[in-house]
Structures are given as C-alpha cells and as structure tokens.
Short mmCIF file of N, CA and C in Angstrom, two decimals:
data_model
loop_
_atom_site.label_atom_id
_atom_site.label_comp_id
_atom_site.label_asym_id
_atom_site.label_seq_id
_atom_site.Cartn_x
_atom_site.Cartn_y
_atom_site.Cartn_z
N MET A 663 0.84 -1.18 0.00
CA MET A 663 0.00 0.00 0.00
C MET A 663 0.88 1.24 0.00
N LEU A 664 0.52 2.22 -0.80
CA LEU A 664 1.22 3.49 -0.80
C LEU A 664 0.92 4.23 0.49
N MET A 665 1.92 4.91 1.01
CA MET A 665 1.75 5.65 2.25
C MET A 665 1.81 7.14 1.95
N ALA A 666 0.80 7.87 2.38
CA ALA A 666 0.78 9.32 2.17
C ALA A 666 1.80 9.99 3.08
N HIS A 667 2.38 11.05 2.59
CA HIS A 667 3.35 11.81 3.37
C HIS A 667 2.63 12.44 4.57
N PRO A 668 3.28 12.47 5.74
CA PRO A 668 2.64 13.07 6.92
C PRO A 668 2.15 14.50 6.70
N ALA A 669 2.83 15.28 5.89
CA ALA A 669 2.38 16.66 5.63
C ALA A 669 1.04 16.66 4.90
N VAL A 670 0.87 15.70 3.99
CA VAL A 670 -0.40 15.59 3.27
C VAL A 670 -1.51 15.19 4.23
N LEU A 671 -1.22 14.22 5.08
CA LEU A 671 -2.22 13.79 6.07
C LEU A 671 -2.59 14.93 7.00
N LYS A 672 -1.60 15.67 7.46
CA LYS A 672 -1.87 16.79 8.37
C LYS A 672 -2.78 17.82 7.70
N ASP A 673 -2.52 18.10 6.43
CA ASP A 673 -3.34 19.06 5.69
C ASP A 673 -4.76 18.55 5.51
N LEU A 674 -4.90 17.28 5.17
CA LEU A 674 -6.24 16.70 5.00
C LEU A 674 -7.03 16.73 6.30
N ILE A 675 -6.37 16.40 7.41
CA ILE A 675 -7.03 16.43 8.71
C ILE A 675 -7.49 17.85 9.03
N ALA A 676 -6.61 18.83 8.78
CA ALA A 676 -6.95 20.23 9.07
C ALA A 676 -8.14 20.69 8.23
N GLN A 677 -8.15 20.33 6.95
CA GLN A 677 -9.28 20.70 6.08
C GLN A 677 -10.57 20.04 6.55
N TYR A 678 -10.49 18.75 6.87
CA TYR A 678 -11.67 18.01 7.32
C TYR A 678 -12.23 18.64 8.61
N GLU A 679 -11.35 18.90 9.56
CA GLU A 679 -11.79 19.48 10.83
C GLU A 679 -12.38 20.87 10.65
N ALA A 680 -11.78 21.68 9.77
CA ALA A 680 -12.31 23.02 9.52
C ALA A 680 -13.70 22.96 8.90
N LEU A 681 -13.87 22.09 7.92
CA LEU A 681 -15.18 21.98 7.27
C LEU A 681 -16.25 21.45 8.23
N THR A 682 -15.90 20.46 9.04
CA THR A 682 -16.90 19.94 9.97
C THR A 682 -17.21 20.95 11.06
N LEU A 683 -16.20 21.71 11.50
CA LEU A 683 -16.42 22.74 12.51
C LEU A 683 -17.35 23.83 11.99
N LEU A 684 -17.23 24.14 10.71
CA LEU A 684 -18.07 25.17 10.10
C LEU A 684 -19.44 24.64 9.68
N GLY A 685 -19.69 23.36 9.91
CA GLY A 685 -20.99 22.79 9.59
C GLY A 685 -21.19 22.52 8.12
N ALA A 686 -20.21 21.95 7.48
CA ALA A 686 -20.28 21.69 6.04
C ALA A 686 -21.43 20.76 5.67
N GLU A 687 -21.84 19.90 6.60
CA GLU A 687 -22.92 18.96 6.29
C GLU A 687 -24.22 19.68 5.95
N GLU A 688 -24.42 20.88 6.51
CA GLU A 688 -25.65 21.65 6.27
C GLU A 688 -25.39 22.84 5.36
N SER A 689 -24.31 22.85 4.62
CA SER A 689 -23.92 23.99 3.81
C SER A 689 -24.32 23.79 2.35
N THR A 690 -23.68 24.53 1.47
CA THR A 690 -23.98 24.47 0.04
C THR A 690 -23.54 23.13 -0.54
N PRO A 691 -24.08 22.77 -1.69
CA PRO A 691 -23.67 21.51 -2.32
C PRO A 691 -22.16 21.45 -2.61
N GLN A 692 -21.57 22.59 -2.96
CA GLN A 692 -20.13 22.61 -3.25
C GLN A 692 -19.31 22.32 -2.00
N VAL A 693 -19.71 22.87 -0.87
CA VAL A 693 -18.99 22.65 0.38
C VAL A 693 -19.17 21.21 0.84
N ARG A 694 -20.38 20.68 0.70
CA ARG A 694 -20.62 19.28 1.06
C ARG A 694 -19.79 18.36 0.18
N GLN A 695 -19.67 18.69 -1.11
CA GLN A 695 -18.86 17.87 -2.02
C GLN A 695 -17.40 17.94 -1.63
N ARG A 696 -16.92 19.11 -1.23
CA ARG A 696 -15.52 19.24 -0.79
C ARG A 696 -15.27 18.37 0.43
N LEU A 697 -16.20 18.36 1.38
CA LEU A 697 -16.06 17.50 2.56
C LEU A 697 -16.05 16.03 2.16
N ALA A 698 -16.92 15.66 1.24
CA ALA A 698 -16.95 14.28 0.76
C ALA A 698 -15.64 13.91 0.07
N ASP A 699 -15.09 14.84 -0.72
CA ASP A 699 -13.82 14.59 -1.41
C ASP A 699 -12.68 14.41 -0.42
N ILE A 700 -12.63 15.25 0.59
CA ILE A 700 -11.57 15.15 1.59
C ILE A 700 -11.72 13.85 2.38
N SER A 701 -12.95 13.50 2.72
CA SER A 701 -13.20 12.25 3.44
C SER A 701 -12.73 11.06 2.62
N TYR A 702 -13.06 11.06 1.34
CA TYR A 702 -12.65 9.98 0.45
C TYR A 702 -11.13 9.90 0.36
N THR A 703 -10.49 11.05 0.19
CA THR A 703 -9.03 11.10 0.08
C THR A 703 -8.36 10.59 1.34
N LEU A 704 -8.90 10.96 2.50
CA LEU A 704 -8.37 10.44 3.77
C LEU A 704 -8.48 8.91 3.81
N CYS A 705 -9.61 8.39 3.39
CA CYS A 705 -9.79 6.94 3.39
C CYS A 705 -8.80 6.26 2.46
N VAL A 706 -8.62 6.80 1.27
CA VAL A 706 -7.68 6.21 0.31
C VAL A 706 -6.25 6.29 0.85
N ALA A 707 -5.90 7.45 1.42
CA ALA A 707 -4.54 7.67 1.90
C ALA A 707 -4.18 6.79 3.09
N THR A 708 -5.19 6.34 3.83
CA THR A 708 -4.93 5.52 5.01
C THR A 708 -5.34 4.06 4.83
N GLY A 709 -5.94 3.74 3.70
CA GLY A 709 -6.36 2.36 3.46
C GLY A 709 -7.55 1.94 4.30
N THR A 710 -8.42 2.88 4.61
CA THR A 710 -9.61 2.57 5.41
C THR A 710 -10.86 2.83 4.58
N LYS A 711 -12.00 2.40 5.12
CA LYS A 711 -13.27 2.60 4.41
C LYS A 711 -14.21 3.54 5.14
N ASP A 712 -13.80 4.03 6.29
CA ASP A 712 -14.64 4.88 7.12
C ASP A 712 -13.84 6.11 7.51
N VAL A 713 -14.43 7.28 7.40
CA VAL A 713 -13.69 8.51 7.67
C VAL A 713 -13.21 8.59 9.12
N ASP A 714 -13.98 8.07 10.06
CA ASP A 714 -13.54 8.08 11.46
C ASP A 714 -12.28 7.23 11.65
N MET A 715 -12.26 6.07 11.03
CA MET A 715 -11.07 5.22 11.10
C MET A 715 -9.91 5.86 10.34
N ALA A 716 -10.22 6.55 9.24
CA ALA A 716 -9.18 7.24 8.48
C ALA A 716 -8.53 8.33 9.31
N LEU A 717 -9.33 9.06 10.06
CA LEU A 717 -8.78 10.12 10.93
C LEU A 717 -7.88 9.53 12.01
N ILE A 718 -8.30 8.42 12.58
CA ILE A 718 -7.48 7.76 13.61
C ILE A 718 -6.17 7.29 13.00
N ALA A 719 -6.25 6.64 11.85
CA ALA A 719 -5.04 6.13 11.19
C ALA A 719 -4.12 7.27 10.79
N ALA A 720 -4.68 8.35 10.26
CA ALA A 720 -3.85 9.49 9.82
C ALA A 720 -3.16 10.14 11.02
N ARG A 721 -3.88 10.33 12.09
CA ARG A 721 -3.28 10.93 13.28
C ARG A 721 -2.18 10.04 13.85
N HIS A 722 -2.38 8.75 13.77
CA HIS A 722 -1.38 7.81 14.27
C HIS A 722 -0.09 7.89 13.45
N ARG A 723 -0.22 8.19 12.17
CA ARG A 723 0.94 8.25 11.29
C ARG A 723 1.72 9.55 11.38
N LEU A 724 1.12 10.58 11.99
CA LEU A 724 1.82 11.85 12.12
C LEU A 724 2.98 11.71 13.09
N SER A 725 4.05 12.44 12.85
CA SER A 725 5.22 12.33 13.70
C SER A 725 4.87 12.74 15.13
N GLY A 726 5.43 12.02 16.06
CA GLY A 726 5.18 12.29 17.46
C GLY A 726 3.91 11.64 17.98
N ALA A 727 3.18 10.95 17.12
CA ALA A 727 1.94 10.32 17.55
C ALA A 727 2.21 9.13 18.44
N ARG A 728 3.33 8.47 18.19
CA ARG A 728 3.70 7.31 18.98
C ARG A 728 4.89 7.66 19.86
N PRO A 729 4.90 7.25 21.10
CA PRO A 729 6.02 7.59 21.98
C PRO A 729 7.34 6.98 21.53
N GLU A 730 7.30 5.87 20.83
CA GLU A 730 8.53 5.20 20.39
C GLU A 730 8.55 5.13 18.87
N ASP A 731 8.52 6.28 18.23
CA ASP A 731 8.53 6.33 16.77
C ASP A 731 9.94 6.06 16.28
N ASP A 732 10.14 4.90 15.65
CA ASP A 732 11.46 4.52 15.18
C ASP A 732 11.57 4.59 13.65
N SER A 733 10.66 5.30 13.01
CA SER A 733 10.68 5.34 11.55
C SER A 733 11.96 5.94 11.00
N LEU A 734 12.50 6.96 11.64
CA LEU A 734 13.75 7.55 11.17
C LEU A 734 14.92 6.62 11.38
N LEU A 735 14.88 5.83 12.44
CA LEU A 735 15.95 4.88 12.70
C LEU A 735 15.97 3.81 11.62
N GLN A 736 14.81 3.37 11.17
CA GLN A 736 14.74 2.35 10.14
C GLN A 736 15.31 2.87 8.83
N VAL A 737 15.01 4.11 8.48
CA VAL A 737 15.52 4.70 7.25
C VAL A 737 17.04 4.84 7.33
N ALA A 738 17.54 5.31 8.48
CA ALA A 738 18.98 5.49 8.65
C ALA A 738 19.70 4.15 8.60
N ALA A 739 19.13 3.13 9.19
CA ALA A 739 19.77 1.81 9.20
C ALA A 739 19.83 1.22 7.79
N SER A 740 18.81 1.44 6.99
CA SER A 740 18.82 0.88 5.64
C SER A 740 19.76 1.66 4.72
N ALA A 741 20.10 2.88 5.08
CA ALA A 741 20.99 3.69 4.25
C ALA A 741 22.47 3.45 4.56
N GLU A 742 22.76 2.79 5.67
CA GLU A 742 24.15 2.55 6.04
C GLU A 742 24.76 1.50 5.12
N PRO A 743 26.01 1.71 4.71
CA PRO A 743 26.66 0.71 3.84
C PRO A 743 26.96 -0.58 4.61
N VAL A 744 26.91 -1.67 3.90
CA VAL A 744 27.18 -2.97 4.50
C VAL A 744 28.70 -3.18 4.53
N ALA A 745 29.23 -3.65 5.66
CA ALA A 745 30.68 -3.87 5.80
C ALA A 745 31.13 -4.93 4.81
N GLY A 746 32.28 -4.71 4.19
CA GLY A 746 32.86 -5.69 3.29
C GLY A 746 32.34 -5.61 1.87
N VAL A 747 31.53 -4.60 1.57
CA VAL A 747 30.99 -4.48 0.21
C VAL A 747 31.74 -3.45 -0.56
#
C-alpha cells in the first residue's frame, strides 16, 4: 500500500476538521462535495473505508503520535553501507 506523506495527512485532517467545525454537512452543495472529497481522500490515503477510522489512522501516522517512533531509525539503518561491500 502506498503511504501518504505526513504533511499531506496533516493538511487533509486540518481541512476536514475546519469543514466539519463550520458545519459543512448543512452547507452548500459545493462545500458538502468538498467535505466528501476530503473524506474519500483520507480513506484512500490511510487504506480505510470509514472517515472516522481514516482520521485515527492518519493521526497515528503523524510524527510524534507514537512515543517510540522509530521510523527515522529504520531509514537510517537501511541507508548505512554494508561492511565488506
């Protein structure tokens, strides 16, 4: 599965929260469509089928979400040259 960049997820979450806070569900058809598009994109980006689960998954993937985030360590370890090569 492709993984969305944390910056993209952060932006999608911010847009979703702003639209729901402003009551997009009861707004114009264009605003409701924008909320639906963002919800769909969040689901695709997180591999979920429900926007609530997508929000949980996206927040979990943001940096600092986990107390023991070792993602940078894994990247650094794979970039190190192998001895004897």
